[in-house]
Coordinates of N, CA and C in Angstrom, one line a residue:
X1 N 0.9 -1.2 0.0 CA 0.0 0.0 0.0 C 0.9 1.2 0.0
X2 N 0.7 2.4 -0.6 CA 1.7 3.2 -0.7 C 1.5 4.3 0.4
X3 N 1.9 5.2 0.7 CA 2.5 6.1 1.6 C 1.3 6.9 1.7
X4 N 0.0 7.5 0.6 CA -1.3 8.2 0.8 C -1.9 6.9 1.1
X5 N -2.5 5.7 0.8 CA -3.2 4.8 1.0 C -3.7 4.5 2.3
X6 N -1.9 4.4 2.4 CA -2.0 4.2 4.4 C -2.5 5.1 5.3
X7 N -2.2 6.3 5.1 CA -2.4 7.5 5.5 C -3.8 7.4 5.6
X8 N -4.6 7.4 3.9 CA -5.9 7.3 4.1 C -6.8 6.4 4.8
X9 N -6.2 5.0 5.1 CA -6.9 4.3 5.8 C -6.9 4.6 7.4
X10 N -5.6 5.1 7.4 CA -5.7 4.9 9.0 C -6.7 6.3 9.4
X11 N -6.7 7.2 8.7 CA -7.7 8.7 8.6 C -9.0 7.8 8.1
X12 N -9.3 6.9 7.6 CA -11.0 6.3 7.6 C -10.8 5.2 9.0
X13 N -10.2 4.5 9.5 CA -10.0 4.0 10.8 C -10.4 5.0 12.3
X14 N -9.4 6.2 12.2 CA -10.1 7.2 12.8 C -11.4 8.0 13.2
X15 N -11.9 8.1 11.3 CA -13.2 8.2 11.6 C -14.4 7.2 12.0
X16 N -14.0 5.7 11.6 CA -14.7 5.0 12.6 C -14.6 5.0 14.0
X17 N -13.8 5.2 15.1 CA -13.4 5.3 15.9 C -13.9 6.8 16.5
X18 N -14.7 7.6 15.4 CA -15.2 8.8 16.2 C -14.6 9.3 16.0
X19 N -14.0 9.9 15.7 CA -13.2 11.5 15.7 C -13.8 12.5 14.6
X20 N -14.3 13.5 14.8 CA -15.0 14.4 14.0 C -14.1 15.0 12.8
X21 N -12.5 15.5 13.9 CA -11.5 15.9 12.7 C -11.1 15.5 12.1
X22 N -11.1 14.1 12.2 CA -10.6 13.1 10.7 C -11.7 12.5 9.9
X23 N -12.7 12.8 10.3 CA -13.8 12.8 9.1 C -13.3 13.9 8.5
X24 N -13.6 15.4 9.3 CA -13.5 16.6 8.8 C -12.6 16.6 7.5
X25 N -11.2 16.4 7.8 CA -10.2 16.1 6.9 C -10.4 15.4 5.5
X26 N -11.1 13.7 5.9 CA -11.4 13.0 5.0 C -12.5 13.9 3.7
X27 N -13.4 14.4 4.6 CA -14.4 15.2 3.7 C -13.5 16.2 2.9
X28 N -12.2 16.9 3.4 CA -12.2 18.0 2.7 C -10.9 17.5 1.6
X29 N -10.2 16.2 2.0 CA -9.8 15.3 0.4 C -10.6 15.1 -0.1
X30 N -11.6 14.3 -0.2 CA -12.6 13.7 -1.1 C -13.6 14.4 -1.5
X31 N -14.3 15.4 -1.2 CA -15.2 16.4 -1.5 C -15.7 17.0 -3.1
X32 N -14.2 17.3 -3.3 CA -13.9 17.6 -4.8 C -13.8 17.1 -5.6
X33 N -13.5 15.9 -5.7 CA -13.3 14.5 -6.4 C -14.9 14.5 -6.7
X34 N -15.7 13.8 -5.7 CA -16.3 13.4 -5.6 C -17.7 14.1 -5.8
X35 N -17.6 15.7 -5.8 CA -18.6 16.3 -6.6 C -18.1 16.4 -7.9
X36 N -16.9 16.4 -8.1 CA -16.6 16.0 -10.0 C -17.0 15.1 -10.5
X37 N -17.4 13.6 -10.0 CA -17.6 12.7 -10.3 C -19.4 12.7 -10.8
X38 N -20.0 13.0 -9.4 CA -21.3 13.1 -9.4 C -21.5 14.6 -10.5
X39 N -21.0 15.3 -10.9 CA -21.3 16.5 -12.0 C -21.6 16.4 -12.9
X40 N -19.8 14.8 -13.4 CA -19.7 14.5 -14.9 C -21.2 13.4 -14.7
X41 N -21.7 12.9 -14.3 CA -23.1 12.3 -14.6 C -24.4 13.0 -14.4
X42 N -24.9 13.7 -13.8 CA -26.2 14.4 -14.0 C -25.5 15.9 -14.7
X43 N -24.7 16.3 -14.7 CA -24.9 17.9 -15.4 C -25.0 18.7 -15.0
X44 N -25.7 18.9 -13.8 CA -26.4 20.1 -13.2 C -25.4 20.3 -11.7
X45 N -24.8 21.5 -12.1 CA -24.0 21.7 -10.7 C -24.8 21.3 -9.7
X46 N -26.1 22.2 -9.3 CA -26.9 21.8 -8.5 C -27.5 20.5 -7.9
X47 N -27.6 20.0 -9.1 CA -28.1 18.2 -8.5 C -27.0 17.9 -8.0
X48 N -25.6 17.7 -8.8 CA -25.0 17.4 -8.0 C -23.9 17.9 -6.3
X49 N -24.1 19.0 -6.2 CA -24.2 19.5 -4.8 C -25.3 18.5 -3.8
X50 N -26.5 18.2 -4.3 CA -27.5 17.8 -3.9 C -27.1 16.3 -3.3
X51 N -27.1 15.4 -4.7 CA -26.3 14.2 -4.6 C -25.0 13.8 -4.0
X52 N -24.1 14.7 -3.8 CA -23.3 14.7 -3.3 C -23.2 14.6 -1.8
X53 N -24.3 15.5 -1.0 CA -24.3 15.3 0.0 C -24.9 14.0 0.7
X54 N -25.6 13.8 -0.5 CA -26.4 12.3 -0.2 C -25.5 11.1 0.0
X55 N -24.3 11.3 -0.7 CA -23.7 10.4 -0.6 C -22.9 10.3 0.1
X56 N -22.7 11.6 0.8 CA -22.0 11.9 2.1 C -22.7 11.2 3.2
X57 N -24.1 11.7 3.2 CA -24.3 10.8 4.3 C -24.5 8.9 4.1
X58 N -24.7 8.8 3.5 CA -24.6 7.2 2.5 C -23.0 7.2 3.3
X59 N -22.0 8.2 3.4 CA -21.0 7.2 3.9 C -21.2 7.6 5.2
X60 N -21.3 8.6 6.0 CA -21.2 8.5 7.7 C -22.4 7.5 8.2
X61 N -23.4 6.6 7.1 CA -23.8 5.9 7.9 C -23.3 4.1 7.8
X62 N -23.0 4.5 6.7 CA -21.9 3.2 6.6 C -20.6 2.8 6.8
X63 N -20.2 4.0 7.1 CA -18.3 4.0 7.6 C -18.5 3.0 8.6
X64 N -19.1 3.1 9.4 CA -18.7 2.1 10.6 C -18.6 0.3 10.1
X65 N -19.2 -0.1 8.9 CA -19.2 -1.2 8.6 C -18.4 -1.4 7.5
X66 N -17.5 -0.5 7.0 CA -16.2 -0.5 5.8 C -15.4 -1.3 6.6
X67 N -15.0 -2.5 6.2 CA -14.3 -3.7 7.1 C -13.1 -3.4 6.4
X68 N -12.6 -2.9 4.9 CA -11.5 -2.4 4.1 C -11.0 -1.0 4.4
X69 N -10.6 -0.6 5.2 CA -10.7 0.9 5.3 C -9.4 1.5 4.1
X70 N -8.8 0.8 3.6 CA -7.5 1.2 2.5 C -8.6 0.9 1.1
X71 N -9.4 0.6 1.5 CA -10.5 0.7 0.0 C -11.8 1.9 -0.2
X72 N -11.2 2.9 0.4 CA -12.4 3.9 1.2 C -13.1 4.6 -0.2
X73 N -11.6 4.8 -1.1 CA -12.1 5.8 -2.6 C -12.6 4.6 -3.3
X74 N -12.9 3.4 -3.2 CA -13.7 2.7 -4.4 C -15.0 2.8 -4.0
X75 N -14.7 2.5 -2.7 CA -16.1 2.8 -1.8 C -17.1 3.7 -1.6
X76 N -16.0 4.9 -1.6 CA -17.0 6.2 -1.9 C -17.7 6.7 -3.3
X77 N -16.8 6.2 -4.2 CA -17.1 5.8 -5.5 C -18.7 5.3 -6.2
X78 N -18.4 4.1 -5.1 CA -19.9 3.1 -5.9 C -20.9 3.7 -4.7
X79 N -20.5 4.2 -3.6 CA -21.9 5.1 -3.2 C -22.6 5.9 -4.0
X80 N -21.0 6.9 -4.2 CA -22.1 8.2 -5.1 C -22.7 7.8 -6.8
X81 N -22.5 6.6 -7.0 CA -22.6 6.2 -8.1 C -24.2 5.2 -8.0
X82 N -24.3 4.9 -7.0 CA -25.7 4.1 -6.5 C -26.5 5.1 -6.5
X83 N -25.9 6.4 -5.5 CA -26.9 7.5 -5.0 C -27.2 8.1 -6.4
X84 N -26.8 8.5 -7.2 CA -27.1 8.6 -8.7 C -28.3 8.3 -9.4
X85 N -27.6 6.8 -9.4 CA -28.7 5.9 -10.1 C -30.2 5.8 -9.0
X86 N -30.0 5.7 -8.2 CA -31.1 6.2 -7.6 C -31.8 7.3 -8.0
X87 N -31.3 8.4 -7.8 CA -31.9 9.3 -8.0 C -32.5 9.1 -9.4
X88 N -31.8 9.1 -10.7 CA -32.2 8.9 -12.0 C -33.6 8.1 -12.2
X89 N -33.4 7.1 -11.1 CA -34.3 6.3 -11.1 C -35.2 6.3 -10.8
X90 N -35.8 7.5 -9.2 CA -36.5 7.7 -9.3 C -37.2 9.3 -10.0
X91 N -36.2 9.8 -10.5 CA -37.3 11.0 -11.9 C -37.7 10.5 -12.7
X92 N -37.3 9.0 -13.2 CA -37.4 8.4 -14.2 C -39.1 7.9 -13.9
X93 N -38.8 7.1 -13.3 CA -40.6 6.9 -12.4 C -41.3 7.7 -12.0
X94 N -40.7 9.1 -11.5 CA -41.6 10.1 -11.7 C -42.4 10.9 -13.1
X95 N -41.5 10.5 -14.0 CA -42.1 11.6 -15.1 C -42.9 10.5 -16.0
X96 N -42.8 9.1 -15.9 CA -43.9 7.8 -16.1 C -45.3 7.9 -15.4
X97 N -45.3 8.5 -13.9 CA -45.9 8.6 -13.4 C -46.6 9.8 -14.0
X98 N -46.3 11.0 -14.2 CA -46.5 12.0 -14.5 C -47.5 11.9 -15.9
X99 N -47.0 11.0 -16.6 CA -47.7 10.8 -17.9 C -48.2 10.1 -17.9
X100 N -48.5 9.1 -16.8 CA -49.5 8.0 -17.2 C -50.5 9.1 -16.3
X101 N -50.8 9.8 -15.5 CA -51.7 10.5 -14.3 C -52.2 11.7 -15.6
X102 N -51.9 12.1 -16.5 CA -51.3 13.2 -17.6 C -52.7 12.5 -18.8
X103 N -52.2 11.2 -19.3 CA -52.9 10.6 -19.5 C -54.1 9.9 -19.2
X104 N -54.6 9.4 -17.7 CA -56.1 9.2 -17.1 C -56.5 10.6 -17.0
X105 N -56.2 11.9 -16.8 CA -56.8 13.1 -16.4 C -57.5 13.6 -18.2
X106 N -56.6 13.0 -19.1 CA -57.1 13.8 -20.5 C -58.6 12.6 -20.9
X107 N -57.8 11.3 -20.5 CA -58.9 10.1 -20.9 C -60.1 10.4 -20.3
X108 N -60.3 10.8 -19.0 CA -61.6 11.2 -17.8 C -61.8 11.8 -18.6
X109 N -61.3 13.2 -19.1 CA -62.5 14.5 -19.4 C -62.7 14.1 -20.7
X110 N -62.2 13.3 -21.6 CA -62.8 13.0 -22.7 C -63.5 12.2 -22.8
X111 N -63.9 11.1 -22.1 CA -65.0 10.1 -21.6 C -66.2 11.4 -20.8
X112 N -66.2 12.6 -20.4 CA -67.0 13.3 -19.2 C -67.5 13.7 -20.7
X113 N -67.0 14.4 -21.4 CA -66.8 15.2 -22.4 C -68.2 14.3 -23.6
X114 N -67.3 13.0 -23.8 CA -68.3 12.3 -24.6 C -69.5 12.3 -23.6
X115 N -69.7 11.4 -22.9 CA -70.9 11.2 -21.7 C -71.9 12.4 -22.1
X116 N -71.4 14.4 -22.0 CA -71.9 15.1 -22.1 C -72.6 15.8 -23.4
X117 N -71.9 15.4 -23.9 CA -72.3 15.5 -25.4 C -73.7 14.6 -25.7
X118 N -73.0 13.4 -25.3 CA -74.1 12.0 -25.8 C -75.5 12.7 -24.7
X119 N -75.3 12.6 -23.3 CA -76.7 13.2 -22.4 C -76.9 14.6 -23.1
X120 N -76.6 15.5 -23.8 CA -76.7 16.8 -23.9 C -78.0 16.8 -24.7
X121 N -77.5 16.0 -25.8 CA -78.5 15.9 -27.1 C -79.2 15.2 -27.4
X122 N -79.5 14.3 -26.6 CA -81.1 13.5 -26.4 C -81.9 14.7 -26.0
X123 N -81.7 15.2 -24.8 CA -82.7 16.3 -24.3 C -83.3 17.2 -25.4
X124 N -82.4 17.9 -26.3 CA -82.2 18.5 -27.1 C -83.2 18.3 -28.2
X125 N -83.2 17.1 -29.0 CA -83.8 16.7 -29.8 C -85.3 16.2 -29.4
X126 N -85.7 15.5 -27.6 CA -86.7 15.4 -27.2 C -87.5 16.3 -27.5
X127 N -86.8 18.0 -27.0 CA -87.9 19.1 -26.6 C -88.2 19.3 -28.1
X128 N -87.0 19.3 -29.3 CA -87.5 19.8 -30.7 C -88.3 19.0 -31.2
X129 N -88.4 17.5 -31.2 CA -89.7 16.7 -32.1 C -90.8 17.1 -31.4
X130 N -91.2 17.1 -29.8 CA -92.3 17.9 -29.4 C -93.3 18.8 -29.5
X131 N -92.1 19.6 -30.1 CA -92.7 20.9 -30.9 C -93.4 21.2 -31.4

């Protein structure tokens, strides 16, 4: 393992062990990376500020169970890369959603629409043969 590796692990060993300023630390190596990462996939500075922190927390609540602590950057890696696909995953279900709900709301009023038409003009024609 080379001379940052170790470094790194024993600074994610730390942070399991509690210490606030070797998280602190850890966050303020990996931070930047790691919102580059999450940027080059969604595009949006903003989402990924967003996602980013998500995956931050995705690791303070999993650090305690990284049993490889010299494997932290692959690790943080396939978080922010899960927390991603998640997300994608669900806008993606949202905007299906969106259009199938988009869709029953147009189908109702054109079913209410027919219905009204069809009841409108029976009446219509009753009162005029009457006549």
């Amino acid at each position: 393992m080379s001379g940052d590796g170790r470094r790194e692990g024993l600074l994610v060993v730390r942070c399991q062990l509690g210490e606030r300023a070797a998280f602190q630390e850890l966050v303020q190596i990996w931070h930047a990376p790691l919102w580059r990462y999450v940027r080059g996939m969604v595009g949006s500075p903003h989402l990924a500020d967003d996602l980013a922190q998500d995956a931050w927390v995705a690791v303070v609540r999993g650090l305690p169970r990284l049993r490889q602590p010299e494997r932290f950057a692959p690790w943080l890696f396939t978080i922010a890369r899960r927390t991603v696909a998640d997300h994608l995953r669900q806008a993606y279900q949202a905007s299906v959603t969106s259009v199938q709900e988009a869709n029953a709301v147009v189908d109702g009023l054109s079913q209410r629409r027919a219905d009204h038409d069809a009841g409108g003009s029976r009446p219509q024609r009753a009162a005029t043969s009457g006549a």
